Amino acid sequence: MPIYSVVGTQWGDEGKGKLIDVLADSADYVVRYQGGNNAGHTVVVGDEKFVLHLLPSGVLHPRAKCLIATGVVVDIPVLLREIATLQAKGVATDHIFISDRCHLIMPYHIKLDELKEQSHQKIGTTKRGIGPAYVDKYDRCGIRMADLFNDNILYQKIKENLSHKNLILQHIYQAAPFDADLLFEEYRQYADLLRERVIDTRLEMQNALHNEKMILCEGAQALMLDIDYGTYPYVTSSSPTVGAISVGTGIAPQHIKRSYGVMKAYATRVGEGVFVTEQNNDTGAYLRNKGNEYGATTGRARRIGWLDLPVVRYACQINGLSDVVMTKIDVLSGLDEIQVAVAYRCGGDHPTRNIPADLSYPNADISAVYETFEGWNEDLSAIKNYHDLPPACRRYIEFIEDYLQTPLTMISVGPERNQNIFKNGSIK
Ligand code: GDP
Ligand code: IMO
Ligand code: MG
């Protein structure tokens, strides 16, 4: 049985959590493989809304084992709180496991993230310590989940890290230092709380593949926040691509058979960085309000723009997407006109469909070339069949599908599990 994957094609918050929840009812495993609790994935079931930050969005399906694989950076107190919140709502949590090789987000990472954001080069991060934790991982001084179970190593690592971090905290930021003994006491207790859940997730997945199980991999963030291919430096510190699944789980890439890219019918972005199709105007305000575009993790108002097709095409190429799933088309109802970016104009050059490396925010001389579509007024939220969509809406969808040269398999018309239209055959 192959691996299926879900990734974001824009700047995050496309509705990946919803799609994972829809697909997870036939999955044996749902796996997060990069990022950390910077993610906010919303799943709506009836009157209940769940926002998952670290746990895979398949967690509401007790049949599927939920794995936090090696590529994820884990903030243990956040993980324990998220598990406790689900338990309080009566959701089973025995099926949640974490890789013994995951790196930990430590309290000093969170502090350093906050302080750097206040002092220079503001990225608009989620202040969850993601960047500093990945820095330590690649600097080869990070603390891993397996270290929790060896008091000597855990103590040594905390001590060594703090001998360096405390200098930065005190002398660069004039902030209070951390106490190694206190941190050690706190973290050694987590060993007992997590012992049953910390496993070799690679081996678990390898055996699952051998036993023909279905594995669903859940990307966090999205391509334009990718450390290499996104709008650097206004990106996150991991790679939210299909390619990263192999690295983040330890499973060979040929097992990945189908990859769904989630695309919002317009665009949003949280934090700083270039946003060529941004609509900082009444249209943007209308869409923010109607689409409830406020961050699921930080509550920040999301910036709003028209759909940027060169960006989504870039995501189709880099991820090798087999399917695109469009979300939130219902939010576009009520506009007279809808615009879609089809190319970029960079300075005096000819328009291009490629994404240039240097977007030099905020002074870039880059603008979008738009195609304009007639809007529609109908409420789409109860529509189940593609041909019941208003003709203007179908023209919009078909133009996008043609541009991307990738089948649009599902169109989501509301946050609920069953508010979907299927097109081009089966989603699974
Ligand atoms: P994720 O980070 O990609 O999982 O997306 P978020 O959960 O951060 O943001 C997507 C928001 O849109 C959530 O509040 C979802 O409940 C909601 N949503 C998802 N699909 C649709 C849809 O088709 N229509 C509407 N109106 N809302 C949707
Ligand atoms: P999901 O999975 C939207 C953004 C932050 C900031 C940049 C770097 O819900 O789509 P970080 O804290 O990662 O160092 O911040 O990345 N960002 C997201 N934006 N959705 C997300 O996740 C995001 N995760 C990080 O706003 O601009
Ligand atoms: Mg989100």
Coordinates of C-alpha atoms and ligand atoms in Angstrom, one line a residue:
M1 CA 0.0 0.0 0.0
P2 CA 1.4 3.4 -0.9
I3 CA 1.9 6.6 0.9
Y4 CA -0.5 9.5 0.2
S5 CA 0.5 13.0 1.0
V6 CA -1.1 16.4 1.6
V7 CA 0.9 19.6 1.3
G8 CA 0.2 23.4 1.1
T9 CA 0.7 25.1 -2.2
Q10 CA 0.6 28.8 -1.0
W11 CA 1.6 30.4 2.3
G12 CA -0.1 28.0 4.6
D13 CA -3.7 27.8 6.1
E14 CA -5.1 26.4 2.8
G15 CA -7.2 23.9 4.7
K16 CA -4.8 21.0 4.9
G17 CA -6.3 19.9 8.2
K18 CA -9.7 19.5 6.7
L19 CA -8.4 17.4 3.8
I20 CA -6.4 15.2 6.1
D21 CA -9.5 14.6 8.2
V22 CA -11.5 13.7 5.0
L23 CA -8.8 11.3 3.8
A24 CA -8.0 9.8 7.2
D25 CA -11.0 7.6 7.5
S26 CA -9.4 5.1 5.3
A27 CA -5.8 5.6 6.6
D28 CA -4.0 3.2 8.9
Y29 CA -1.4 5.9 9.8
V30 CA -1.4 9.7 9.7
V31 CA 2.1 11.2 10.0
R32 CA 3.5 14.7 10.5
Y33 CA 7.1 14.9 9.1
Q34 CA 8.3 18.5 9.4
G35 CA 7.7 21.8 11.2
G36 CA 6.4 21.9 14.8
N37 CA 3.6 23.7 16.6
N38 CA 3.9 26.7 14.3
A39 CA 1.2 24.8 12.4
G40 CA -2.5 25.4 13.1
H41 CA -4.7 22.8 11.4
T42 CA -8.5 23.1 11.8
V43 CA -10.9 20.2 11.7
V44 CA -14.6 20.8 12.1
V45 CA -16.9 17.9 13.1
G46 CA -20.5 19.0 13.7
D47 CA -20.5 21.7 16.3
E48 CA -17.0 20.9 17.5
K49 CA -13.9 22.7 16.2
F50 CA -10.4 21.2 16.8
V51 CA -7.2 23.1 16.1
L52 CA -4.2 20.8 16.0
H53 CA -0.7 22.3 16.2
L54 CA 1.6 19.3 16.7
L55 CA -0.6 16.3 16.5
P56 CA -1.6 15.0 13.1
S57 CA -5.1 16.1 12.0
G58 CA -6.0 12.4 11.6
V59 CA -6.1 12.1 15.4
L60 CA -9.9 12.2 15.5
H61 CA -10.0 8.8 13.7
P62 CA -9.0 6.3 16.4
R63 CA -8.3 3.6 13.8
A64 CA -5.4 5.4 12.4
K65 CA -2.1 5.5 14.3
C66 CA -0.8 9.0 14.6
L67 CA 3.0 9.5 14.2
I68 CA 5.1 12.5 14.8
A69 CA 8.1 11.5 12.7
T70 CA 11.8 12.5 13.0
G71 CA 11.7 15.7 10.9
V72 CA 9.3 17.4 13.4
V73 CA 10.6 19.6 16.2
V74 CA 8.7 18.9 19.4
D75 CA 7.8 21.2 22.2
I76 CA 7.0 18.6 24.9
P77 CA 4.8 20.8 27.2
V78 CA 2.7 21.8 24.1
L79 CA 2.5 18.1 23.1
L80 CA 1.2 17.1 26.5
R81 CA -1.3 19.9 26.6
E82 CA -2.6 19.0 23.2
I83 CA -3.0 15.4 24.2
A84 CA -4.8 16.5 27.5
T85 CA -7.1 18.8 25.6
L86 CA -8.2 15.9 23.3
Q87 CA -8.7 13.6 26.3
A88 CA -10.9 16.2 28.0
K89 CA -13.1 16.2 24.9
G90 CA -13.3 12.4 25.1
V91 CA -11.0 11.8 22.1
A92 CA -8.8 8.6 22.3
T93 CA -5.1 9.4 22.4
D94 CA -3.5 5.9 22.9
H95 CA -2.7 5.9 19.1
I96 CA -0.2 8.8 19.3
F97 CA 3.5 8.1 18.9
I98 CA 6.6 10.2 18.6
S99 CA 10.0 9.5 16.9
D100 CA 12.9 8.9 19.3
R101 CA 15.0 11.0 16.9
C102 CA 12.8 14.2 17.0
H103 CA 14.6 17.3 18.2
L104 CA 13.1 19.2 21.1
I105 CA 12.1 22.8 21.1
M106 CA 13.5 23.9 24.5
P107 CA 12.3 27.0 26.5
Y108 CA 15.4 28.9 25.5
H109 CA 14.6 28.4 21.8
I110 CA 11.2 30.0 22.4
K111 CA 12.9 32.9 24.2
L112 CA 15.5 33.4 21.5
D113 CA 12.8 33.4 18.8
E114 CA 10.9 36.1 20.7
L115 CA 13.9 38.2 21.3
K116 CA 15.2 38.0 17.8
E117 CA 11.8 39.1 16.5
Q118 CA 11.9 42.1 18.7
S119 CA 15.4 43.2 17.9
H120 CA 16.2 42.8 14.3
Q121 CA 15.1 41.1 11.0
K122 CA 11.5 40.7 12.0
I123 CA 10.1 37.7 10.1
G124 CA 6.8 37.7 11.8
T125 CA 7.4 34.2 13.2
T126 CA 4.9 32.4 15.4
K127 CA 7.4 32.8 18.2
R128 CA 7.2 29.1 18.9
G129 CA 11.0 28.5 18.9
I130 CA 10.9 26.7 15.5
G131 CA 13.9 28.5 13.9
P132 CA 16.3 28.3 16.9
A133 CA 15.4 24.6 17.4
Y134 CA 16.3 23.8 13.8
V135 CA 19.5 25.9 14.1
D136 CA 20.6 23.6 17.0
K137 CA 19.7 20.5 15.1
Y138 CA 21.9 21.5 12.1
D139 CA 24.6 22.8 14.5
R140 CA 24.6 19.3 16.0
C141 CA 23.9 20.4 19.5
G142 CA 20.2 19.8 19.6
I143 CA 18.5 17.6 22.3
R144 CA 16.6 14.7 20.9
M145 CA 13.6 12.7 22.3
A146 CA 15.9 9.7 23.0
D147 CA 18.1 11.9 25.2
L148 CA 15.2 12.1 27.7
F149 CA 15.8 8.5 28.7
N150 CA 19.5 9.0 29.6
D151 CA 19.9 11.3 32.6
N152 CA 23.6 11.8 32.1
I153 CA 23.3 12.8 28.4
L154 CA 20.3 14.9 29.1
Y155 CA 22.0 16.8 31.9
Q156 CA 25.2 17.3 29.9
K157 CA 23.4 18.6 26.8
I158 CA 21.3 21.0 28.8
K159 CA 24.4 22.3 30.6
E160 CA 26.5 22.7 27.4
N161 CA 23.7 24.4 25.5
L162 CA 23.0 26.8 28.3
S163 CA 26.7 27.7 28.7
H164 CA 26.4 29.2 25.2
K165 CA 22.7 30.3 25.1
N166 CA 22.9 32.1 28.4
L167 CA 25.8 34.2 27.1
I168 CA 23.6 35.3 24.2
L169 CA 20.6 35.9 26.4
Q170 CA 22.5 38.0 28.9
H171 CA 25.0 39.8 26.8
I172 CA 23.2 40.3 23.5
Y173 CA 19.7 40.7 24.7
Q174 CA 20.1 41.6 28.3
A175 CA 17.6 38.9 29.2
A176 CA 17.5 36.5 32.2
P177 CA 19.5 33.3 31.9
F178 CA 18.1 29.7 32.3
D179 CA 19.0 27.5 35.2
A180 CA 20.4 24.1 33.9
D181 CA 19.4 22.2 37.1
L182 CA 15.8 23.4 37.0
L183 CA 15.5 22.6 33.3
F184 CA 17.0 19.2 33.8
E185 CA 14.5 18.4 36.6
E186 CA 11.6 19.5 34.4
Y187 CA 12.7 17.5 31.4
R188 CA 13.6 14.3 33.1
Q189 CA 10.0 14.1 34.4
Y190 CA 8.8 14.1 30.8
A191 CA 10.6 10.8 30.2
D192 CA 8.0 8.9 32.4
L193 CA 5.1 10.8 30.8
L194 CA 6.2 9.9 27.3
R195 CA 8.0 6.5 27.6
E196 CA 5.1 4.5 26.0
R197 CA 4.8 6.9 23.1
V198 CA 8.4 7.4 22.0
I199 CA 9.3 4.8 19.3
D200 CA 11.3 4.3 16.2
T201 CA 8.7 5.7 13.8
R202 CA 10.7 4.8 10.7
L203 CA 10.6 1.2 11.7
E204 CA 6.9 1.4 12.4
M205 CA 6.3 2.9 9.0
Q206 CA 8.6 0.4 7.2
N207 CA 6.7 -2.5 8.8
A208 CA 3.4 -0.8 8.0
L209 CA 4.3 -0.6 4.3
H210 CA 5.4 -4.2 4.3
N211 CA 1.9 -5.1 5.8
E212 CA 0.1 -3.1 3.1
K213 CA -1.1 -0.4 5.4
M214 CA -2.2 3.0 4.1
I215 CA -0.1 5.9 5.3
L216 CA -1.1 9.5 5.0
C217 CA 1.6 12.1 5.4
E218 CA 0.5 15.6 6.6
G219 CA 2.6 18.6 5.5
A220 CA 2.5 21.7 7.7
Q221 CA 3.1 25.2 6.3
A222 CA 3.4 25.4 2.5
L223 CA 5.7 25.8 -0.4
M224 CA 6.2 29.6 -0.3
L225 CA 7.3 29.2 3.3
D226 CA 9.9 26.6 2.3
I227 CA 13.4 27.3 3.5
D228 CA 14.9 26.9 0.0
Y229 CA 12.1 27.6 -2.5
G230 CA 9.9 30.1 -0.5
T231 CA 10.2 33.8 -0.2
Y232 CA 13.5 33.7 1.7
P233 CA 14.2 35.0 4.4
Y234 CA 10.4 35.3 5.1
V235 CA 10.0 31.6 5.4
T236 CA 9.9 28.9 8.0
S237 CA 12.9 26.7 9.0
S238 CA 11.9 23.4 7.4
S239 CA 10.9 22.1 4.0
P240 CA 7.1 21.7 3.7
T241 CA 7.4 19.7 0.4
V242 CA 6.6 16.1 -0.7
G243 CA 10.4 15.7 -1.1
A244 CA 10.9 16.3 2.6
I245 CA 8.6 13.3 3.5
S246 CA 11.4 10.9 2.7
V247 CA 14.0 12.8 4.8
G248 CA 11.5 13.5 7.7
T249 CA 10.3 9.9 8.0
G250 CA 13.2 7.8 6.8
I251 CA 11.0 6.1 4.1
A252 CA 12.3 5.9 0.5
P253 CA 10.6 8.3 -1.9
Q254 CA 9.3 5.6 -4.3
H255 CA 6.6 4.7 -1.8
I256 CA 4.9 8.1 -2.2
K257 CA 2.3 7.4 -4.9
R258 CA -0.2 10.3 -4.7
S259 CA 0.3 13.8 -3.5
Y260 CA -2.5 16.3 -3.0
G261 CA -1.7 20.0 -3.0
V262 CA -4.2 22.2 -1.1
M263 CA -4.9 25.5 -2.7
K264 CA -7.2 28.2 -1.3
A265 CA -9.4 29.8 -4.0
Y266 CA -7.7 33.1 -3.1
A267 CA -4.4 33.7 -1.2
T268 CA -3.5 34.5 2.4
R269 CA -0.2 35.0 4.2
V270 CA 0.6 35.6 7.9
G271 CA 3.8 37.4 8.9
E272 CA 6.2 39.6 6.8
G273 CA 7.4 39.0 3.3
V274 CA 6.5 39.7 -0.3
F275 CA 2.9 39.0 -1.4
V276 CA 2.6 40.1 -5.0
T277 CA -1.2 39.7 -5.2
E278 CA -2.0 41.3 -1.8
Q279 CA -5.3 43.2 -1.6
N280 CA -4.9 45.6 1.3
N281 CA -8.3 47.2 0.5
D282 CA -12.0 46.6 0.8
T283 CA -11.9 43.4 -1.2
G284 CA -9.2 42.0 1.1
A285 CA -11.3 43.1 4.1
Y286 CA -14.4 41.4 2.6
L287 CA -12.6 38.1 2.1
R288 CA -10.9 38.2 5.5
N289 CA -14.2 38.7 7.2
K290 CA -16.2 36.2 5.1
G291 CA -13.4 33.6 5.2
N292 CA -12.6 34.2 8.9
E293 CA -9.0 34.7 8.0
Y294 CA -7.4 34.9 11.4
G295 CA -4.4 32.7 12.3
A296 CA -5.3 29.4 13.9
T297 CA -2.0 29.5 15.9
T298 CA -1.5 33.2 16.8
G299 CA -4.9 34.8 16.0
R300 CA -3.2 37.3 13.8
A301 CA -5.3 38.8 10.9
R302 CA -4.1 37.1 7.7
R303 CA -3.1 39.2 4.8
I304 CA -5.3 38.6 1.8
G305 CA -4.7 38.5 -1.9
W306 CA -5.9 37.2 -5.2
L307 CA -5.0 33.6 -6.2
D308 CA -1.4 33.6 -7.5
L309 CA -1.2 30.9 -10.2
P310 CA 2.5 31.1 -10.9
V311 CA 3.0 30.2 -7.2
V312 CA 0.6 27.2 -7.3
R313 CA 2.2 26.0 -10.6
Y314 CA 5.6 26.2 -8.9
A315 CA 4.1 24.1 -6.1
C316 CA 2.8 21.5 -8.6
Q317 CA 6.2 21.2 -10.1
I318 CA 8.4 21.0 -7.0
N319 CA 6.0 18.6 -5.3
G320 CA 5.1 16.6 -8.3
L321 CA 1.4 16.9 -7.4
S322 CA -1.0 14.4 -8.7
D323 CA -4.0 16.3 -7.5
V324 CA -5.0 19.8 -6.5
V325 CA -7.7 20.3 -3.9
M326 CA -9.3 23.7 -4.0
T327 CA -10.8 25.1 -0.7
K328 CA -12.9 28.1 0.3
I329 CA -14.4 28.8 -3.1
D330 CA -17.6 29.5 -1.1
V331 CA -15.9 32.6 0.3
L332 CA -15.6 34.2 -3.2
S333 CA -19.4 34.4 -3.7
G334 CA -20.7 37.9 -3.7
L335 CA -17.9 39.6 -5.6
D336 CA -18.6 41.4 -8.9
E337 CA -15.2 40.4 -10.3
I338 CA -12.5 38.0 -9.4
Q339 CA -8.9 38.3 -10.4
V340 CA -6.2 35.7 -10.8
A341 CA -2.5 36.3 -11.3
V342 CA -1.2 34.5 -14.3
A343 CA 2.3 35.9 -14.6
Y344 CA 4.8 38.2 -12.8
R345 CA 6.2 41.3 -14.4
C346 CA 9.7 42.0 -12.9
G347 CA 11.0 45.5 -13.7
G348 CA 10.9 46.2 -17.4
D349 CA 11.2 42.5 -18.4
H350 CA 8.7 40.4 -20.3
P351 CA 6.1 38.7 -18.0
T352 CA 7.2 35.4 -16.6
R353 CA 5.4 32.4 -15.1
N354 CA 8.6 31.6 -13.1
I355 CA 9.2 32.6 -9.5
P356 CA 12.4 34.8 -9.2
A357 CA 14.8 34.2 -6.4
D358 CA 15.1 37.8 -5.5
L359 CA 11.8 39.2 -4.5
S360 CA 13.6 41.9 -2.3
Y361 CA 10.7 42.7 -0.1
P362 CA 9.5 45.4 0.5
N363 CA 11.0 47.4 -2.4
A364 CA 10.7 44.8 -5.2
D365 CA 9.6 46.1 -8.6
I366 CA 7.4 43.1 -9.2
S367 CA 3.7 43.2 -10.1
A368 CA 1.2 40.6 -11.2
V369 CA -0.4 40.2 -14.6
Y370 CA -4.1 39.4 -14.0
E371 CA -6.9 37.6 -15.7
T372 CA -10.3 38.9 -14.7
F373 CA -13.4 36.7 -14.1
E374 CA -17.0 37.5 -13.7
G375 CA -18.2 36.8 -10.1
W376 CA -21.3 35.0 -8.8
N377 CA -23.7 35.5 -6.0
E378 CA -25.0 32.1 -5.2
D379 CA -24.3 30.4 -1.8
L380 CA -22.2 27.4 -2.7
S381 CA -22.0 25.8 0.8
A382 CA -24.6 23.1 0.2
I383 CA -23.7 22.1 -3.4
K384 CA -22.6 18.5 -3.9
N385 CA -22.3 18.1 -7.6
Y386 CA -19.9 20.0 -9.8
H387 CA -22.5 20.8 -12.5
D388 CA -24.7 22.5 -9.9
L389 CA -22.0 25.2 -9.4
P390 CA -22.9 28.5 -11.1
P391 CA -21.4 28.7 -14.7
A392 CA -19.2 31.7 -13.7
C393 CA -17.7 29.6 -10.9
R394 CA -17.1 26.7 -13.2
R395 CA -15.3 29.0 -15.7
Y396 CA -13.0 30.1 -12.8
I397 CA -12.3 26.6 -11.7
E398 CA -11.7 25.3 -15.3
F399 CA -9.3 28.1 -16.1
I400 CA -7.2 27.3 -13.1
E401 CA -7.2 23.5 -13.8
D402 CA -6.1 24.2 -17.4
Y403 CA -3.4 26.6 -16.2
L404 CA -2.0 24.2 -13.7
Q405 CA -2.3 21.1 -15.9
T406 CA -3.1 19.1 -12.8
P407 CA -6.5 17.6 -12.0
L408 CA -8.6 19.4 -9.5
T409 CA -10.0 16.4 -7.6
M410 CA -11.9 18.0 -4.8
I411 CA -13.5 21.4 -4.3
S412 CA -14.3 22.3 -0.7
V413 CA -17.3 24.5 -0.1
G414 CA -17.3 24.8 3.7
P415 CA -15.3 23.8 6.7
E416 CA -17.3 20.7 7.5
R417 CA -16.1 17.1 6.6
N418 CA -19.0 16.6 4.2
Q419 CA -18.9 20.0 2.4
N420 CA -17.1 18.8 -0.7
I421 CA -17.6 18.4 -4.4
F422 CA -15.7 15.6 -6.2
K423 CA -14.4 16.1 -9.7
N424 CA -12.2 14.0 -12.0
G425 CA -12.9 10.7 -10.3
S426 CA -12.0 9.3 -6.9
I427 CA -10.1 11.3 -4.2
K428 CA -8.7 8.2 -2.6
Ligands
GDP1 P1 -4.4 24.5 7.5 O1 -3.4 25.2 8.3 O2 -4.0 24.4 6.0 O3 -4.9 23.2 8.0 O4 -5.6 25.5 7.5 P2 -6.3 26.3 8.7 O5 -7.0 25.4 9.6 O6 -5.2 27.1 9.4 O7 -7.2 27.4 8.0 C1 -8.2 27.0 7.2 C2 -9.6 27.5 7.7 O8 -10.5 27.5 6.7 C3 -10.1 26.7 8.9 O9 -10.8 27.6 9.7 C4 -11.0 25.7 8.2 O10 -12.1 25.3 9.1 C5 -11.6 26.6 7.1 N1 -12.0 25.9 5.9 C6 -11.4 24.8 5.3 N2 -12.0 24.5 4.1 C7 -13.0 25.5 4.0 C8 -13.9 25.7 2.9 O11 -13.9 25.1 1.9 N3 -14.7 26.8 3.1 C9 -14.7 27.6 4.2 N4 -15.6 28.6 4.3 N5 -13.9 27.3 5.2 C10 -13.0 26.3 5.1
IMO2 P1 0.0 25.9 8.8 O1 0.5 24.5 8.9 C1 0.7 30.1 8.0 C2 4.7 31.6 9.0 C3 4.8 32.6 10.1 C4 6.0 33.4 9.7 C5 6.9 32.3 9.0 C6 8.0 31.8 10.0 O2 -1.1 26.1 9.7 O3 -0.3 26.2 7.3 P2 8.0 30.2 12.1 O4 7.3 30.4 13.4 O5 7.7 29.0 11.4 O6 9.5 30.4 12.2 O7 7.5 31.5 11.2 O8 6.1 31.2 8.7 N1 4.0 30.3 9.3 C7 2.8 30.0 8.9 N2 1.9 30.7 8.3 N3 0.4 28.8 8.4 C8 1.4 28.1 9.0 O9 1.2 26.8 9.3 C9 2.6 28.7 9.4 N4 3.7 28.2 10.0 C10 4.6 29.2 10.0 O10 3.6 33.4 10.2 O11 5.6 34.3 8.6
MG3 MG -3.1 26.8 9.6

